[in-house]
Amino acid sequence: MKDEKTLGILLKKIMLANDDALLEFFTDQWGTIVILAPKFSKSKKRAEIDFFRLLELNIFQGRKSKRLKEAQTLTLFPGFTKSYEASEQGYEWLQRIKKNFPEEKSASQDFFKELVQIFHHYEEETSLLLDVFLRLKLLNTSGLIPRFDQVRGDTYFDPIKGQFFETATPATIFLPNLTRQMLEFFRRSNLAELLAKQDKLPLDDLPDLQNLMEQIENYHQG
């Protein structure tokens, strides 16, 4: 039994009848975890621990559970607090993280850093671009999408099987060459590369890509 520190993003907060709380975080050390916060409703930690911020957590690791000792805000994600629509987008992203990373599944620290960067750079003006980018990164991390450079030119893609076809079937979606190339660019690029080249991308295709991500998510994650 010992104290450990980790970086975390709050996913869910459950207040209990005895003033304790169960706090669910996505962390760089363990992926998604649930921590007991004793007497949380009367603690100074309640003001510090909130959504849309990066926290440093000091956790007591017991034999069977984790207990929160201290928390400190390292940075805020201000884009999500500028409007109701922005907040709704932020909460949707938190739910997607939970679906992709249940408690038994950890994430790499590199992915956690990338996720923090996406949250930190969120603005309503680029919300659709970042939404598609984040959802593709989540699916890629979970192994639910293929490399989109396996084929060349126009193609038909089956979002259920994750396979490409030369001709259409009832389950496939037509991917024009430029759209396929953009998907591969999203898959292999980091956020800095995406933002630097966004003006050169066929952004009119983003609603179709968002629909494609949703079909893959619905089939594999329910």
PDB file of C-alpha atoms in Angstrom:
ATOM      1  CA  MET A   1       0.000   0.000   0.000  1.00  0.00           C
ATOM      2  CA  LYS A   2       1.409   3.348  -1.054  1.00  0.00           C
ATOM      3  CA  ASP A   3       0.704   6.813  -2.415  1.00  0.00           C
ATOM      4  CA  GLU A   4       0.913   7.312  -6.172  1.00  0.00           C
ATOM      5  CA  LYS A   5       0.522  10.298  -8.469  1.00  0.00           C
ATOM      6  CA  THR A   6      -1.123  10.338 -11.874  1.00  0.00           C
ATOM      7  CA  LEU A   7      -2.604  12.821 -14.316  1.00  0.00           C
ATOM      8  CA  GLY A   8      -6.340  12.555 -14.828  1.00  0.00           C
ATOM      9  CA  ILE A   9      -9.420  13.965 -16.544  1.00  0.00           C
ATOM     10  CA  LEU A  10     -12.715  13.711 -14.657  1.00  0.00           C
ATOM     11  CA  LEU A  11     -15.276  11.544 -16.457  1.00  0.00           C
ATOM     12  CA  LYS A  12     -18.023  11.123 -13.872  1.00  0.00           C
ATOM     13  CA  LYS A  13     -18.898  12.216 -10.347  1.00  0.00           C
ATOM     14  CA  ILE A  14     -21.280  10.273  -8.080  1.00  0.00           C
ATOM     15  CA  MET A  15     -22.221  11.754  -4.714  1.00  0.00           C
ATOM     16  CA  LEU A  16     -23.004   9.220  -1.976  1.00  0.00           C
ATOM     17  CA  ALA A  17     -25.375   9.574   0.963  1.00  0.00           C
ATOM     18  CA  ASN A  18     -22.577   9.725   3.559  1.00  0.00           C
ATOM     19  CA  ASP A  19     -20.893  12.783   1.930  1.00  0.00           C
ATOM     20  CA  ASP A  20     -18.376  10.520   0.190  1.00  0.00           C
ATOM     21  CA  ALA A  21     -18.099  10.462  -3.592  1.00  0.00           C
ATOM     22  CA  LEU A  22     -17.063   8.039  -6.295  1.00  0.00           C
ATOM     23  CA  LEU A  23     -14.970   9.802  -8.923  1.00  0.00           C
ATOM     24  CA  GLU A  24     -14.222   8.289 -12.310  1.00  0.00           C
ATOM     25  CA  PHE A  25     -11.104   9.523 -14.103  1.00  0.00           C
ATOM     26  CA  PHE A  26      -9.261   8.792 -17.305  1.00  0.00           C
ATOM     27  CA  THR A  27      -5.600   8.707 -16.272  1.00  0.00           C
ATOM     28  CA  ASP A  28      -2.195   8.436 -17.888  1.00  0.00           C
ATOM     29  CA  GLN A  29      -1.178   5.597 -15.557  1.00  0.00           C
ATOM     30  CA  TRP A  30      -4.127   3.214 -15.469  1.00  0.00           C
ATOM     31  CA  GLY A  31      -6.645   4.327 -18.079  1.00  0.00           C
ATOM     32  CA  THR A  32     -10.130   4.644 -16.553  1.00  0.00           C
ATOM     33  CA  ILE A  33     -10.316   4.247 -12.768  1.00  0.00           C
ATOM     34  CA  VAL A  34     -12.911   4.806 -10.040  1.00  0.00           C
ATOM     35  CA  ILE A  35     -11.668   6.400  -6.818  1.00  0.00           C
ATOM     36  CA  LEU A  36     -13.344   6.864  -3.459  1.00  0.00           C
ATOM     37  CA  ALA A  37     -13.176  10.460  -2.188  1.00  0.00           C
ATOM     38  CA  PRO A  38     -14.085  10.407   1.534  1.00  0.00           C
ATOM     39  CA  LYS A  39     -16.202  13.304   2.829  1.00  0.00           C
ATOM     40  CA  PHE A  40     -15.994  14.869  -0.602  1.00  0.00           C
ATOM     41  CA  SER A  41     -19.060  17.124  -0.264  1.00  0.00           C
ATOM     42  CA  LYS A  42     -17.471  18.933   2.704  1.00  0.00           C
ATOM     43  CA  SER A  43     -13.908  18.908   1.377  1.00  0.00           C
ATOM     44  CA  LYS A  44     -11.875  21.645  -0.294  1.00  0.00           C
ATOM     45  CA  LYS A  45     -11.188  19.094  -3.044  1.00  0.00           C
ATOM     46  CA  ARG A  46     -14.777  19.536  -4.283  1.00  0.00           C
ATOM     47  CA  ALA A  47     -13.985  22.984  -5.704  1.00  0.00           C
ATOM     48  CA  GLU A  48     -10.782  21.740  -7.324  1.00  0.00           C
ATOM     49  CA  ILE A  49     -12.148  18.631  -8.985  1.00  0.00           C
ATOM     50  CA  ASP A  50     -14.363  19.495 -11.918  1.00  0.00           C
ATOM     51  CA  PHE A  51     -14.861  18.675 -15.569  1.00  0.00           C
ATOM     52  CA  PHE A  52     -12.809  20.027 -18.470  1.00  0.00           C
ATOM     53  CA  ARG A  53      -9.463  20.359 -16.747  1.00  0.00           C
ATOM     54  CA  LEU A  54      -6.257  18.373 -16.374  1.00  0.00           C
ATOM     55  CA  LEU A  55      -5.663  17.300 -12.786  1.00  0.00           C
ATOM     56  CA  GLU A  56      -2.704  15.892 -10.914  1.00  0.00           C
ATOM     57  CA  LEU A  57      -4.077  13.295  -8.530  1.00  0.00           C
ATOM     58  CA  ASN A  58      -2.431  11.998  -5.372  1.00  0.00           C
ATOM     59  CA  ILE A  59      -3.948   8.577  -4.736  1.00  0.00           C
ATOM     60  CA  PHE A  60      -3.591   6.136  -1.883  1.00  0.00           C
ATOM     61  CA  GLN A  61      -3.390   2.674  -3.399  1.00  0.00           C
ATOM     62  CA  GLY A  62      -4.911   0.137  -1.020  1.00  0.00           C
ATOM     63  CA  ARG A  63      -5.064  -3.606  -1.428  1.00  0.00           C
ATOM     64  CA  LYS A  64      -8.399  -3.580  -3.242  1.00  0.00           C
ATOM     65  CA  SER A  65      -9.235   0.041  -3.969  1.00  0.00           C
ATOM     66  CA  LYS A  66      -7.904   3.534  -4.570  1.00  0.00           C
ATOM     67  CA  ARG A  67      -8.651   6.567  -2.390  1.00  0.00           C
ATOM     68  CA  LEU A  68      -8.141  10.189  -3.363  1.00  0.00           C
ATOM     69  CA  LYS A  69      -5.887  12.201  -1.077  1.00  0.00           C
ATOM     70  CA  GLU A  70      -5.167  15.419  -2.991  1.00  0.00           C
ATOM     71  CA  ALA A  71      -5.879  16.997  -6.369  1.00  0.00           C
ATOM     72  CA  GLN A  72      -4.414  19.975  -8.177  1.00  0.00           C
ATOM     73  CA  THR A  73      -5.512  21.620 -11.421  1.00  0.00           C
ATOM     74  CA  LEU A  74      -2.668  21.850 -13.939  1.00  0.00           C
ATOM     75  CA  THR A  75      -4.564  23.389 -16.850  1.00  0.00           C
ATOM     76  CA  LEU A  76      -8.112  24.188 -17.903  1.00  0.00           C
ATOM     77  CA  PHE A  77      -9.849  23.330 -21.169  1.00  0.00           C
ATOM     78  CA  PRO A  78     -11.590  26.697 -21.618  1.00  0.00           C
ATOM     79  CA  GLY A  79     -13.172  26.011 -25.005  1.00  0.00           C
ATOM     80  CA  PHE A  80     -15.847  23.818 -23.429  1.00  0.00           C
ATOM     81  CA  THR A  81     -17.163  26.530 -21.106  1.00  0.00           C
ATOM     82  CA  LYS A  82     -17.902  29.166 -23.752  1.00  0.00           C
ATOM     83  CA  SER A  83     -21.400  27.919 -24.631  1.00  0.00           C
ATOM     84  CA  TYR A  84     -23.968  25.257 -23.887  1.00  0.00           C
ATOM     85  CA  GLU A  85     -23.225  23.576 -27.224  1.00  0.00           C
ATOM     86  CA  ALA A  86     -19.504  23.446 -26.445  1.00  0.00           C
ATOM     87  CA  SER A  87     -20.176  21.885 -23.046  1.00  0.00           C
ATOM     88  CA  GLU A  88     -22.446  19.284 -24.636  1.00  0.00           C
ATOM     89  CA  GLN A  89     -19.648  18.418 -27.072  1.00  0.00           C
ATOM     90  CA  GLY A  90     -17.219  18.040 -24.187  1.00  0.00           C
ATOM     91  CA  TYR A  91     -19.501  15.690 -22.262  1.00  0.00           C
ATOM     92  CA  GLU A  92     -20.011  13.607 -25.414  1.00  0.00           C
ATOM     93  CA  TRP A  93     -16.237  13.236 -25.715  1.00  0.00           C
ATOM     94  CA  LEU A  94     -16.002  12.086 -22.097  1.00  0.00           C
ATOM     95  CA  GLN A  95     -18.625   9.413 -22.798  1.00  0.00           C
ATOM     96  CA  ARG A  96     -16.674   8.239 -25.855  1.00  0.00           C
ATOM     97  CA  ILE A  97     -13.546   7.872 -23.747  1.00  0.00           C
ATOM     98  CA  LYS A  98     -15.487   5.725 -21.272  1.00  0.00           C
ATOM     99  CA  LYS A  99     -16.759   3.481 -24.075  1.00  0.00           C
ATOM    100  CA  ASN A 100     -13.297   3.036 -25.569  1.00  0.00           C
ATOM    101  CA  PHE A 101     -11.512   2.606 -22.249  1.00  0.00           C
ATOM    102  CA  PRO A 102     -13.519   0.643 -19.682  1.00  0.00           C
ATOM    103  CA  GLU A 103     -11.834   0.087 -16.314  1.00  0.00           C
ATOM    104  CA  GLU A 104      -9.940  -3.023 -17.346  1.00  0.00           C
ATOM    105  CA  LYS A 105      -8.370  -1.341 -20.398  1.00  0.00           C
ATOM    106  CA  SER A 106      -5.418   1.038 -20.102  1.00  0.00           C
ATOM    107  CA  ALA A 107      -4.100   3.575 -22.606  1.00  0.00           C
ATOM    108  CA  SER A 108      -0.573   4.566 -23.513  1.00  0.00           C
ATOM    109  CA  GLN A 109       0.815   7.744 -21.990  1.00  0.00           C
ATOM    110  CA  ASP A 110       1.440   9.055 -25.532  1.00  0.00           C
ATOM    111  CA  PHE A 111      -2.262   8.698 -26.316  1.00  0.00           C
ATOM    112  CA  PHE A 112      -3.178  10.411 -23.047  1.00  0.00           C
ATOM    113  CA  LYS A 113      -0.932  13.363 -23.957  1.00  0.00           C
ATOM    114  CA  GLU A 114      -2.520  13.557 -27.403  1.00  0.00           C
ATOM    115  CA  LEU A 115      -5.989  13.519 -25.858  1.00  0.00           C
ATOM    116  CA  VAL A 116      -5.059  16.367 -23.523  1.00  0.00           C
ATOM    117  CA  GLN A 117      -3.840  18.405 -26.493  1.00  0.00           C
ATOM    118  CA  ILE A 118      -7.111  17.850 -28.380  1.00  0.00           C
ATOM    119  CA  PHE A 119      -9.161  18.938 -25.354  1.00  0.00           C
ATOM    120  CA  HIS A 120      -6.926  21.952 -24.759  1.00  0.00           C
ATOM    121  CA  HIS A 121      -7.228  23.182 -28.369  1.00  0.00           C
ATOM    122  CA  TYR A 122     -10.992  22.730 -28.637  1.00  0.00           C
ATOM    123  CA  GLU A 123     -12.806  25.707 -30.183  1.00  0.00           C
ATOM    124  CA  GLU A 124     -16.324  25.794 -31.580  1.00  0.00           C
ATOM    125  CA  GLU A 125     -14.980  26.958 -34.955  1.00  0.00           C
ATOM    126  CA  THR A 126     -13.078  23.677 -35.383  1.00  0.00           C
ATOM    127  CA  SER A 127     -15.434  21.441 -33.407  1.00  0.00           C
ATOM    128  CA  LEU A 128     -16.430  19.217 -36.338  1.00  0.00           C
ATOM    129  CA  LEU A 129     -12.830  18.731 -37.448  1.00  0.00           C
ATOM    130  CA  LEU A 130     -11.662  17.862 -33.929  1.00  0.00           C
ATOM    131  CA  ASP A 131     -14.667  15.620 -33.302  1.00  0.00           C
ATOM    132  CA  VAL A 132     -13.870  13.472 -36.340  1.00  0.00           C
ATOM    133  CA  PHE A 133     -10.163  13.494 -35.457  1.00  0.00           C
ATOM    134  CA  LEU A 134     -10.745  12.437 -31.846  1.00  0.00           C
ATOM    135  CA  ARG A 135     -13.248   9.716 -32.729  1.00  0.00           C
ATOM    136  CA  LEU A 136     -10.923   8.272 -35.349  1.00  0.00           C
ATOM    137  CA  LYS A 137      -8.012   8.308 -32.877  1.00  0.00           C
ATOM    138  CA  LEU A 138     -10.124   6.505 -30.282  1.00  0.00           C
ATOM    139  CA  LEU A 139     -11.188   3.842 -32.783  1.00  0.00           C
ATOM    140  CA  ASN A 140      -7.632   3.475 -34.043  1.00  0.00           C
ATOM    141  CA  THR A 141      -6.318   3.002 -30.498  1.00  0.00           C
ATOM    142  CA  SER A 142      -8.939   0.295 -29.968  1.00  0.00           C
ATOM    143  CA  GLY A 143      -7.945  -1.457 -33.214  1.00  0.00           C
ATOM    144  CA  LEU A 144     -11.356  -0.920 -34.813  1.00  0.00           C
ATOM    145  CA  ILE A 145     -10.266   0.747 -38.058  1.00  0.00           C
ATOM    146  CA  PRO A 146      -7.740  -0.330 -40.700  1.00  0.00           C
ATOM    147  CA  ARG A 147      -4.989   1.612 -42.400  1.00  0.00           C
ATOM    148  CA  PHE A 148      -6.622   3.558 -45.206  1.00  0.00           C
ATOM    149  CA  ASP A 149      -3.518   3.340 -47.392  1.00  0.00           C
ATOM    150  CA  GLN A 150      -4.034  -0.393 -47.974  1.00  0.00           C
ATOM    151  CA  VAL A 151      -5.790   0.519 -51.215  1.00  0.00           C
ATOM    152  CA  ARG A 152      -5.419   3.236 -53.835  1.00  0.00           C
ATOM    153  CA  GLY A 153      -7.993   5.413 -55.553  1.00  0.00           C
ATOM    154  CA  ASP A 154     -11.741   5.282 -54.947  1.00  0.00           C
ATOM    155  CA  THR A 155     -12.933   2.360 -52.860  1.00  0.00           C
ATOM    156  CA  TYR A 156     -15.890   0.880 -50.971  1.00  0.00           C
ATOM    157  CA  PHE A 157     -15.473   0.408 -47.230  1.00  0.00           C
ATOM    158  CA  ASP A 158     -17.411  -1.920 -44.951  1.00  0.00           C
ATOM    159  CA  PRO A 159     -17.525  -0.257 -41.476  1.00  0.00           C
ATOM    160  CA  ILE A 160     -18.578  -3.511 -39.812  1.00  0.00           C
ATOM    161  CA  LYS A 161     -15.869  -5.769 -41.212  1.00  0.00           C
ATOM    162  CA  GLY A 162     -13.284  -3.010 -41.578  1.00  0.00           C
ATOM    163  CA  GLN A 163     -12.516  -4.158 -45.120  1.00  0.00           C
ATOM    164  CA  PHE A 164     -12.254  -2.549 -48.555  1.00  0.00           C
ATOM    165  CA  PHE A 165     -14.047  -3.725 -51.707  1.00  0.00           C
ATOM    166  CA  GLU A 166     -13.748  -2.853 -55.378  1.00  0.00           C
ATOM    167  CA  THR A 167     -17.511  -2.911 -55.901  1.00  0.00           C
ATOM    168  CA  ALA A 168     -20.444  -1.797 -53.782  1.00  0.00           C
ATOM    169  CA  THR A 169     -22.356  -4.101 -51.438  1.00  0.00           C
ATOM    170  CA  PRO A 170     -25.381  -3.295 -49.233  1.00  0.00           C
ATOM    171  CA  ALA A 171     -23.033  -2.811 -46.242  1.00  0.00           C
ATOM    172  CA  THR A 172     -20.346  -0.656 -47.870  1.00  0.00           C
ATOM    173  CA  ILE A 173     -19.804   3.087 -48.002  1.00  0.00           C
ATOM    174  CA  PHE A 174     -18.238   4.748 -51.014  1.00  0.00           C
ATOM    175  CA  LEU A 175     -14.959   6.486 -50.188  1.00  0.00           C
ATOM    176  CA  PRO A 176     -13.659   8.815 -52.908  1.00  0.00           C
ATOM    177  CA  ASN A 177      -9.889   8.895 -53.168  1.00  0.00           C
ATOM    178  CA  LEU A 178      -9.511  12.289 -51.445  1.00  0.00           C
ATOM    179  CA  THR A 179     -11.735  11.194 -48.554  1.00  0.00           C
ATOM    180  CA  ARG A 180      -9.770   7.969 -48.129  1.00  0.00           C
ATOM    181  CA  GLN A 181      -6.526   9.951 -48.120  1.00  0.00           C
ATOM    182  CA  MET A 182      -7.898  12.321 -45.478  1.00  0.00           C
ATOM    183  CA  LEU A 183      -8.858   9.394 -43.247  1.00  0.00           C
ATOM    184  CA  GLU A 184      -5.327   8.019 -43.486  1.00  0.00           C
ATOM    185  CA  PHE A 185      -3.888  11.469 -42.794  1.00  0.00           C
ATOM    186  CA  PHE A 186      -6.053  11.717 -39.659  1.00  0.00           C
ATOM    187  CA  ARG A 187      -5.025   8.231 -38.564  1.00  0.00           C
ATOM    188  CA  ARG A 188      -1.274   8.811 -38.726  1.00  0.00           C
ATOM    189  CA  SER A 189      -1.028  12.547 -37.919  1.00  0.00           C
ATOM    190  CA  ASN A 190      -0.771  14.357 -34.614  1.00  0.00           C
ATOM    191  CA  LEU A 191      -2.818  17.404 -33.679  1.00  0.00           C
ATOM    192  CA  ALA A 192      -0.144  19.932 -34.677  1.00  0.00           C
ATOM    193  CA  GLU A 193       0.034  18.442 -38.177  1.00  0.00           C
ATOM    194  CA  LEU A 194      -3.762  18.445 -38.468  1.00  0.00           C
ATOM    195  CA  LEU A 195      -4.117  22.098 -37.493  1.00  0.00           C
ATOM    196  CA  ALA A 196      -1.233  23.155 -39.734  1.00  0.00           C
ATOM    197  CA  LYS A 197      -2.796  21.547 -42.824  1.00  0.00           C
ATOM    198  CA  GLN A 198      -6.516  21.937 -42.159  1.00  0.00           C
ATOM    199  CA  ASP A 199      -6.902  24.638 -44.848  1.00  0.00           C
ATOM    200  CA  LYS A 200      -5.733  22.149 -47.479  1.00  0.00           C
ATOM    201  CA  LEU A 201      -8.148  19.375 -46.461  1.00  0.00           C
ATOM    202  CA  PRO A 202     -11.527  18.652 -48.156  1.00  0.00           C
ATOM    203  CA  LEU A 203     -13.451  19.790 -45.085  1.00  0.00           C
ATOM    204  CA  ASP A 204     -16.808  19.470 -46.864  1.00  0.00           C
ATOM    205  CA  ASP A 205     -16.377  15.710 -46.397  1.00  0.00           C
ATOM    206  CA  LEU A 206     -16.306  15.961 -42.586  1.00  0.00           C
ATOM    207  CA  PRO A 207     -20.053  15.240 -42.050  1.00  0.00           C
ATOM    208  CA  ASP A 208     -19.680  12.029 -44.093  1.00  0.00           C
ATOM    209  CA  LEU A 209     -16.623  11.029 -42.060  1.00  0.00           C
ATOM    210  CA  GLN A 210     -18.481  11.741 -38.840  1.00  0.00           C
ATOM    211  CA  ASN A 211     -21.278   9.461 -40.033  1.00  0.00           C
ATOM    212  CA  LEU A 212     -18.734   6.756 -40.846  1.00  0.00           C
ATOM    213  CA  MET A 213     -17.207   6.989 -37.349  1.00  0.00           C
ATOM    214  CA  GLU A 214     -20.691   6.734 -35.847  1.00  0.00           C
ATOM    215  CA  GLN A 215     -21.496   3.579 -37.813  1.00  0.00           C
ATOM    216  CA  ILE A 216     -18.296   1.908 -36.635  1.00  0.00           C
ATOM    217  CA  GLU A 217     -18.944   2.988 -33.028  1.00  0.00           C
ATOM    218  CA  ASN A 218     -22.553   1.785 -33.056  1.00  0.00           C
ATOM    219  CA  TYR A 219     -21.628  -1.655 -34.340  1.00  0.00           C
ATOM    220  CA  HIS A 220     -18.601  -2.316 -32.138  1.00  0.00           C
ATOM    221  CA  GLN A 221     -19.516  -0.422 -28.967  1.00  0.00           C
ATOM    222  CA  GLY A 222     -23.316  -0.483 -28.924  1.00  0.00           C
TER     223      GLY A 222
END
